[in-house]
Each structure stands twice: as structure tokens, then as C-alpha cells.
């Protein structure tokens, strides 16, 4: 009972924290905004550039599905590209409406049901994807920071790019070591857990770590790692072009480095706890980034609204079409989430069961 109450209090704390972050950042992003001028700026967006942005955005998810197969194929048959693509779209659409990146669970479930990939393996490979995303997004952000600092853009010239790179190097090194020495990592974790109280949560943690380490196994194959890195650069390059295309639509004539700069800020901001759909951090990051280029606030908010609509509506539409083709509906997933909640209340058993 005490454990259940602690978990409920923890969930309530994170829910409140996310709501506070959303309110604070959204208030900051929308300060001094004239809604009429926002509407006027919205109407000036050039449709051709909006269409280009939409195409590059959706293409990036097909490349994500290709990369997922590269990682899964290191140890097993990755299954059909069409199934992986469907899972990717459904998962990212789920992230738009579910808290705590709940769409990643949907991705794993779709791949398990239609691709025959064990759920822990799917989740582990998704974790590896996220690791590659973090590494590449940081690299592109650092390159963008270096580029625009040479241009004398206000507010970025004193950012210590070299010092920011150190955590990135440490993160990448740590996970590559974990991929090459998984047994050592498990032994170290088991030794640490022996001196800590409790039992149920230890088994859950070990199950999660084992899934992650299995997903990292693809990093033990240099050729696949290199290919997955190239595909990750392609994913973020296409998304960066999406930002740049919308900047052109609003006649924000800045080099591609500026788009990668704003994209990197958004990638960092949406890691903060917030309401579903990253409401608040998304808008605040875009405003902070585009203000470096002296873009009027009303144009910035129009840009953010159109970008959100382009991303979220297209994801939801494509995911719905693909889900209907597979014969899926929400009832296929709701029992799983109910079981997950019940498992949390009973101490949990991990994702592998």
C-alpha cells in the first residue's frame, strides 16, 4: 500500500511539474503577441514551401523505419519495412497525444503483433535509436552554433561550444562501452542492487536494463553502426530542411545552419517534462531561436503554429490511415495500458513478460 501511494504521489508530482513547465514556457513564448498580426503573418506563408516542408518531414519517418531495420537486422530478421513504417508513424503520432513518450510503447506493440519481434527487443532497439538521435542532434546543434557564432548572431557568440561537446562525448562513449561489454554492465548493476533494499523493483530494473543492452547490441557491428549513423544524419537533415522550408515560407531568409540551430533547440526543449504534445517547450524554443535573427514575435508564433499543425496533423492523419489498413483501433492497445498501470500498482514485472 505504501509503495502504491508513493508511486501515485510520484506520478502526481511529475504531472504537476509538466503542467507548470507548460504554463510557464507557453506564457513566455506568447508574451507581447498580437493575435491579429499573427493571423496576418500566417496567411502570408507561401504554399509551395509549406508543401516542400511537409514532404521532407514525412520522408524522414520512412528513413526512420529504414534505420530501425538496420538496427534490428544486427541480430534477427527485422521484418517488413511496411510494418516498421506503420509502427513508426503510429508511435510518433502517439507521442503527440500521450504523456511520457507513450507512443514508443505503441511502436513496440505494433512491431510485436505484426512483425513478430519480441517487445523487449523492440523497446531496446528504440532506445538505441534515441541514443543515435541525441548524438546526431547534438552534433548538428554544435555545428550550427559554431556556424552562426561566426556570423555574429546576437546571443550565441559567447556560448562555449567546446564545453557543451564534452557531455556528448561522455554519453556516446558510455553507451558504446555498454554495447561492447554488456555482461560487465549487468554484473556492476547486480552488485549495486545487492546492497539496496527491496526486491520487486530490482527485477523490473534488471529487465529494463537487459532490454536496453540487447538493443545496443547493434552498436557492436561497425558496418551497421556506421550505416545507422548515416541514416540518423539523413533523418535530422530532412527535418532540418522542414524547418528551413517553413522559414522560407515566412520569408525568414537565413542559411540552413539557422534551421538546424532552431531544430536543435526544439529537440532539447521537448525533453523537459510538459503536457502531451510538448506544448510550451516547443513554442518557447522556436521563439528563442528565431529571435536571434530579429524575426518579429508575431511571425515567430505564426511559424510555430504552422509547424505544429504540419507536423502533428500529418502524423495523426498518416498514422490513422495506416492503422485502419492494419485493422487496428484503440481497443487493441487499451488493455495493454491498463495492464501496465495495474503492474505498476502491484510492483511491476517489466516489459519482457
XYZ file of C-alpha atoms in Angstrom:
353
model
C 0.000 0.000 0.000
C 2.823 2.378 0.894
C 4.572 1.577 -2.382
C 1.356 2.266 -4.295
C 0.890 5.618 -2.556
C 4.487 6.625 -3.285
C 4.035 5.809 -6.968
C 0.791 7.766 -7.141
C 2.456 10.734 -5.458
C 5.378 10.488 -7.883
C 3.055 10.419 -10.880
C 1.093 13.352 -9.482
C 4.337 15.287 -8.913
C 5.503 14.788 -12.493
C 2.051 15.664 -13.819
C 2.053 18.923 -11.831
C 5.644 19.688 -12.840
C 4.822 19.136 -16.507
C 1.777 21.395 -16.247
C 3.817 24.142 -14.573
C 6.537 23.912 -17.228
C 3.905 24.104 -19.968
C 2.212 27.154 -18.457
C 5.490 28.965 -17.749
C 7.089 28.397 -21.159
C 3.877 28.965 -23.106
C 3.313 32.251 -21.258
C 6.870 33.303 -22.065
C 6.538 32.313 -25.727
C 3.208 34.137 -26.187
C 4.153 37.349 -24.408
C 3.538 40.618 -26.309
C 1.678 38.826 -29.107
C -0.976 40.477 -31.278
C -3.344 37.741 -32.460
C -4.485 39.785 -35.472
C -0.915 40.204 -36.662
C -0.251 36.514 -36.018
C -3.196 35.683 -38.276
C -1.938 38.066 -40.946
C 1.553 36.531 -40.811
C 0.013 33.064 -41.007
C -1.814 33.986 -44.210
C 1.402 35.174 -45.888
C 3.037 31.713 -45.753
C 3.947 30.550 -49.263
C 2.176 27.232 -50.034
C 4.992 25.847 -52.219
C 7.498 25.973 -49.368
C 4.930 24.541 -46.957
C 4.429 21.549 -49.268
C 8.205 21.039 -49.549
C 8.452 21.124 -45.753
C 5.651 18.574 -45.440
C 7.267 16.195 -47.927
C 10.677 16.277 -46.229
C 9.066 15.825 -42.809
C 7.094 12.723 -43.802
C 10.064 11.297 -45.714
C 12.152 11.481 -42.541
C 9.840 8.932 -40.902
C 10.264 6.481 -43.750
C 14.012 6.827 -43.229
C 13.463 6.198 -39.506
C 11.763 2.915 -40.427
C 14.744 2.033 -42.636
C 17.149 2.797 -39.771
C 15.069 0.682 -37.394
C 15.572 -2.261 -39.731
C 19.317 -1.589 -39.810
C 19.476 -1.842 -36.012
C 17.161 -4.835 -35.669
C 18.873 -6.685 -38.506
C 22.074 -6.971 -36.495
C 20.686 -9.935 -34.539
C 17.453 -11.088 -36.272
C 15.158 -10.698 -39.249
C 13.879 -7.088 -38.966
C 10.584 -7.955 -40.655
C 8.694 -5.989 -43.269
C 9.605 -2.364 -43.994
C 5.895 -1.558 -44.327
C 5.199 -2.846 -40.813
C 8.101 -0.864 -39.355
C 6.959 2.241 -41.198
C 3.432 1.818 -39.866
C 4.763 1.322 -36.338
C 6.921 4.444 -36.610
C 4.041 6.664 -37.742
C 1.668 5.261 -35.109
C 4.295 5.647 -32.390
C 5.186 9.242 -33.188
C 1.518 10.142 -33.557
C 1.036 8.628 -30.090
C 3.795 10.856 -28.739
C 1.707 13.841 -29.849
C -1.167 12.939 -27.512
C 0.242 10.598 -24.851
C 2.358 11.651 -21.874
C 5.911 10.470 -21.194
C 6.597 9.411 -24.821
C 3.878 6.753 -24.560
C 3.919 6.401 -28.327
C 7.143 4.399 -28.070
C 5.120 1.659 -26.362
C 2.721 1.658 -29.316
C 5.659 1.280 -31.710
C 6.871 -1.801 -29.894
C 3.395 -3.308 -29.705
C 2.709 -2.889 -33.427
C 6.068 -4.422 -34.329
C 5.470 -7.309 -31.934
C 1.985 -8.068 -33.214
C 2.590 -7.724 -36.948
C 6.344 -8.222 -37.250
C 6.889 -10.960 -34.689
C 9.637 -9.006 -32.920
C 9.662 -9.589 -29.128
C 8.517 -6.497 -27.258
C 11.719 -6.137 -25.130
C 13.839 -6.345 -28.291
C 11.716 -3.685 -29.995
C 11.957 -1.389 -26.963
C 15.719 -1.919 -26.720
C 16.175 -1.010 -30.382
C 14.024 2.108 -29.887
C 16.315 3.128 -27.035
C 19.307 2.742 -29.379
C 17.505 4.903 -31.934
C 17.010 7.584 -29.310
C 20.683 7.408 -28.387
C 21.690 7.954 -32.016
C 19.146 10.781 -32.272
C 20.640 12.522 -29.245
C 24.195 12.182 -30.552
C 23.403 13.427 -34.062
C 21.046 16.192 -32.911
C 23.756 17.493 -30.583
C 26.402 17.320 -33.313
C 24.207 19.294 -35.710
C 23.348 21.800 -32.976
C 27.021 22.313 -32.126
C 27.918 22.756 -35.802
C 25.054 25.226 -36.175
C 26.169 27.126 -33.061
C 29.698 27.331 -34.377
C 28.467 28.489 -37.790
C 26.124 31.205 -36.576
C 28.595 32.397 -33.922
C 30.956 33.202 -36.809
C 28.179 35.349 -38.272
C 27.887 37.423 -35.092
C 24.293 36.398 -34.373
C 23.152 38.109 -31.172
C 23.087 35.962 -28.039
C 25.158 32.987 -29.244
C 28.646 34.356 -29.738
C 29.697 33.572 -26.148
C 28.283 30.031 -25.943
C 31.140 27.608 -25.047
C 30.670 25.098 -27.857
C 33.660 23.001 -26.784
C 32.407 22.562 -23.231
C 28.946 21.617 -24.463
C 30.530 18.855 -26.560
C 32.091 17.137 -23.537
C 28.831 15.593 -22.163
C 28.057 14.403 -25.696
C 31.413 12.629 -25.938
C 30.920 11.088 -22.486
C 27.407 9.897 -23.329
C 28.435 8.297 -26.594
C 31.496 6.637 -25.053
C 29.466 5.245 -22.149
C 26.851 3.616 -24.338
C 29.375 2.194 -26.783
C 31.161 0.593 -23.826
C 27.820 -0.788 -22.643
C 27.215 -2.262 -26.106
C 30.610 -3.967 -26.195
C 30.684 -5.065 -22.534
C 27.037 -5.829 -21.600
C 27.921 -8.598 -19.129
C 30.189 -6.261 -17.184
C 27.442 -3.668 -17.012
C 24.959 -6.227 -15.686
C 27.434 -7.502 -13.104
C 28.139 -3.964 -11.880
C 24.408 -3.252 -11.658
C 23.743 -6.510 -9.796
C 26.494 -5.721 -7.260
C 24.981 -2.278 -6.671
C 21.459 -3.656 -6.289
C 22.535 -6.240 -3.696
C 23.217 -3.542 -1.109
C 19.908 -1.750 -1.728
C 16.598 -2.672 -0.033
C 13.578 -4.062 -1.854
C 13.189 -6.870 -4.355
C 10.413 -6.324 -6.899
C 11.731 -3.064 -8.292
C 15.183 -4.633 -8.685
C 13.833 -7.322 -11.018
C 11.973 -4.690 -13.012
C 15.115 -2.569 -13.344
C 17.205 -5.559 -14.409
C 14.612 -6.473 -17.069
C 14.659 -2.924 -18.425
C 18.462 -2.740 -18.478
C 18.700 -6.137 -20.202
C 16.295 -4.932 -22.903
C 18.349 -1.775 -23.402
C 21.608 -3.722 -23.606
C 20.090 -6.117 -26.142
C 19.004 -3.136 -28.202
C 22.509 -1.682 -28.012
C 23.943 -4.904 -29.451
C 23.672 -3.444 -32.953
C 26.427 -0.984 -31.990
C 28.852 -3.934 -31.807
C 28.755 -4.189 -35.601
C 30.841 -1.337 -37.097
C 29.254 -1.501 -40.552
C 25.708 -1.381 -39.188
C 26.627 1.338 -36.701
C 28.098 3.465 -39.490
C 25.045 2.898 -41.691
C 22.657 3.710 -38.815
C 24.608 6.905 -38.114
C 24.362 7.926 -41.763
C 20.618 7.247 -41.704
C 20.297 9.266 -38.490
C 22.062 12.227 -40.115
C 19.631 11.791 -43.002
C 16.635 11.829 -40.635
C 17.743 15.015 -38.899
C 18.873 16.559 -42.165
C 15.396 16.094 -43.648
C 13.771 17.501 -40.517
C 16.163 20.453 -40.623
C 15.090 21.104 -44.208
C 11.496 21.072 -42.929
C 12.358 23.934 -40.574
C 14.284 25.743 -43.299
C 11.464 25.311 -45.798
C 8.960 26.900 -43.417
C 11.431 29.692 -42.734
C 11.437 30.371 -46.479
C 7.637 30.236 -46.473
C 7.629 33.142 -44.000
C 10.492 34.890 -45.840
C 12.909 34.288 -42.984
C 15.926 34.185 -45.256
C 18.611 32.522 -43.179
C 21.115 29.796 -44.063
C 20.447 26.141 -43.337
C 22.564 26.425 -40.171
C 19.872 28.658 -38.707
C 17.260 25.952 -39.261
C 19.488 23.332 -37.605
C 20.013 25.729 -34.702
C 16.266 26.112 -34.114
C 15.708 22.377 -34.632
C 18.376 21.572 -32.037
C 16.808 23.940 -29.512
C 13.426 22.279 -30.008
C 14.973 18.813 -29.602
C 16.459 19.899 -26.265
C 13.315 21.685 -25.084
C 10.889 18.826 -25.684
C 12.970 16.655 -23.361
C 11.601 18.767 -20.492
C 8.555 17.485 -18.591
C 5.443 19.083 -20.051
C 1.909 18.343 -21.159
C 1.311 15.860 -24.024
C 2.394 17.235 -27.379
C 5.264 19.208 -25.808
C 3.010 22.247 -25.502
C 5.092 25.140 -24.186
C 8.685 23.903 -24.675
C 8.082 23.596 -28.433
C 6.898 27.192 -28.832
C 9.430 28.637 -26.391
C 12.395 27.017 -28.156
C 11.242 28.312 -31.548
C 10.763 31.814 -30.193
C 14.176 31.865 -28.525
C 15.868 30.563 -31.676
C 14.195 32.833 -34.223
C 14.543 35.917 -32.012
C 18.316 35.562 -32.524
C 17.596 36.542 -36.131
C 15.422 39.531 -35.173
C 12.263 37.880 -36.518
C 9.106 39.682 -35.248
C 7.340 37.800 -32.415
C 4.044 37.584 -34.306
C 5.779 35.943 -37.271
C 7.564 33.535 -34.908
C 4.288 32.382 -33.351
C 2.683 32.022 -36.794
C 5.707 29.914 -37.802
C 5.372 27.770 -34.652
C 1.635 27.253 -35.160
C 2.056 26.230 -38.790
C 4.970 23.936 -37.955
C 2.969 22.290 -35.173
C -0.049 21.865 -37.446
C 2.091 20.499 -40.296
C 3.861 18.006 -38.046
C 1.069 16.861 -35.791
C -1.829 16.805 -38.231
C 0.196 14.987 -40.894
C 1.423 12.419 -38.360
C -2.064 11.815 -36.986
C -3.570 11.543 -40.480
C -0.956 9.143 -41.862
C -0.968 7.068 -38.654
C -4.754 6.777 -38.745
C -4.739 5.638 -42.380
C -2.023 3.061 -41.739
C -3.716 1.821 -38.552
C -7.013 1.338 -40.381
C -5.217 -0.622 -43.095
C -3.953 -2.994 -40.415
C -7.400 -3.181 -38.827
C -6.200 -1.544 -35.601
C -8.225 0.572 -33.214
C -7.689 1.978 -29.733
C -9.228 -1.103 -28.077
C -6.232 -3.095 -29.334
C -3.951 -1.050 -27.105
C -6.075 -0.012 -24.127
C -5.851 -3.406 -22.339
C -2.071 -3.205 -22.535
C -2.008 0.225 -20.915
C -4.443 -0.988 -18.263
C -2.153 -3.925 -17.546
C 0.835 -1.602 -17.348
C -0.956 0.577 -14.818
C -2.031 -2.498 -12.853
C 1.528 -3.788 -12.955
C 2.821 -0.521 -11.557
C 0.352 -0.744 -8.711
C 1.429 -4.320 -7.918
C 5.128 -3.629 -8.059
C 5.595 -4.246 -11.825
C 7.103 -7.159 -13.684
C 8.921 -5.436 -16.512
C 8.325 -5.164 -20.178
C 9.532 -8.593 -21.051
C 6.578 -10.536 -19.663
